Short mmCIF file of C-alpha atoms in Angstrom, two decimals:
data_model
loop_
_atom_site.label_atom_id
_atom_site.label_comp_id
_atom_site.label_asym_id
_atom_site.label_seq_id
_atom_site.Cartn_x
_atom_site.Cartn_y
_atom_site.Cartn_z
CA MET A 1 71.91 34.25 -14.64
CA ALA A 2 69.03 36.32 -15.90
CA TRP A 3 68.71 37.26 -19.55
CA GLU A 4 67.33 40.62 -20.57
CA ILE A 5 65.77 41.22 -23.98
CA LYS A 6 67.19 44.58 -25.07
CA GLY A 7 64.75 45.35 -27.86
CA TRP A 8 64.45 45.55 -31.62
CA ILE A 9 67.85 45.80 -33.33
CA CYS A 10 68.37 45.39 -37.09
CA GLY A 11 65.60 42.91 -37.82
CA GLY A 12 65.64 41.07 -34.50
CA TYR A 13 66.24 41.28 -30.79
CA VAL A 14 69.35 41.01 -28.67
CA ALA A 15 69.36 39.18 -25.35
CA ALA A 16 72.12 40.09 -22.93
CA ARG A 17 73.32 38.34 -19.80
CA GLY A 18 75.01 40.04 -16.83
CA ASP A 19 78.45 38.69 -17.74
CA GLY A 20 78.37 40.31 -21.20
CA GLU A 21 77.30 37.27 -23.24
CA MET A 22 74.87 38.20 -26.05
CA VAL A 23 72.47 36.23 -28.22
CA PHE A 24 70.80 37.67 -31.29
CA ILE A 25 67.20 36.58 -31.89
CA TYR A 26 65.78 36.77 -35.40
CA ARG A 27 62.16 36.21 -36.33
CA ARG A 28 61.94 33.99 -39.38
CA PRO A 29 59.03 33.43 -41.76
CA ASP A 30 57.36 30.04 -41.42
CA TRP A 31 56.99 29.54 -45.19
CA GLY A 32 59.75 27.72 -47.01
CA THR A 33 61.10 26.23 -43.79
CA GLY A 34 58.67 23.36 -43.33
CA MET A 35 57.09 25.09 -40.34
CA SER A 36 53.89 26.42 -41.89
CA GLY A 37 51.75 25.59 -38.84
CA VAL A 38 53.65 27.68 -36.31
CA ARG A 39 52.71 31.15 -35.11
CA ALA A 40 56.19 32.35 -34.20
CA PHE A 41 59.54 31.08 -35.37
CA TYR A 42 62.77 32.52 -33.93
CA GLU A 43 66.41 31.61 -34.56
CA LEU A 44 69.02 32.32 -31.93
CA ARG A 45 72.57 33.15 -32.99
CA SER A 46 75.66 33.46 -30.84
CA ARG A 47 79.06 34.40 -32.25
CA GLY A 48 77.85 33.86 -35.81
CA SER A 49 76.39 30.37 -35.38
CA ILE A 50 72.84 29.17 -34.85
CA VAL A 51 72.54 27.88 -31.29
CA GLY A 52 68.79 27.40 -30.96
CA ARG A 53 65.30 27.68 -32.35
CA ILE A 54 62.12 28.73 -30.57
CA THR A 55 58.69 28.03 -32.07
CA ALA A 56 55.13 28.57 -30.90
CA GLU A 57 52.09 26.78 -32.33
CA ASN A 58 49.36 28.71 -34.09
CA SER A 59 46.55 28.35 -31.56
CA TRP A 60 44.76 30.40 -28.94
CA ARG A 61 47.08 28.97 -26.28
CA PRO A 62 50.45 28.54 -27.99
CA GLN A 63 52.75 25.76 -26.87
CA VAL A 64 56.32 27.04 -26.93
CA LYS A 65 59.04 24.67 -28.09
CA ALA A 66 62.75 25.44 -27.66
CA GLU A 67 65.39 23.37 -29.47
CA TRP A 68 69.11 23.49 -28.70
CA LEU A 69 71.14 23.18 -31.93
CA ALA A 70 74.71 23.99 -30.89
CA GLU A 71 77.59 21.91 -29.63
CA THR A 72 78.43 21.72 -25.95
CA ASP A 73 81.66 23.75 -26.15
CA ARG A 74 79.86 27.11 -25.91
CA PRO A 75 79.40 29.50 -23.00
CA LEU A 76 75.64 28.94 -23.46
CA ASN A 77 73.56 25.88 -22.71
CA GLU A 78 69.99 24.59 -22.75
CA ALA A 79 69.12 26.39 -19.49
CA ASP A 80 70.02 29.70 -21.13
CA LEU A 81 67.74 28.84 -24.05
CA ILE A 82 64.84 28.17 -21.66
CA GLU A 83 65.42 31.52 -19.89
CA ILE A 84 65.47 33.39 -23.20
CA ALA A 85 62.28 31.64 -24.36
CA GLY A 86 60.63 32.64 -21.09
CA ALA A 87 61.64 36.29 -21.58
CA LEU A 88 60.19 36.50 -25.11
CA LYS A 89 56.56 37.59 -25.45
CA PHE A 90 54.41 35.28 -27.57
#
């Protein structure tokens, strides 16, 4: 299913899927997190829990890295994370 980034809402973005599932995407500062060399750092939250992290290196051609952090008993999976990362603009 295709994810659609709805826009800026309360300090982040919301991604919505056709079946009503939503993921909130928050941009986080790289300082204090051990990720001082990254250009973009996003946390993905679903139903109050962190489900993933998307980072992009600080270079002219950023390499995007998506990490799945949630358990497997969720209506989301790694493929959803990849689709959301592809929909974000870096």
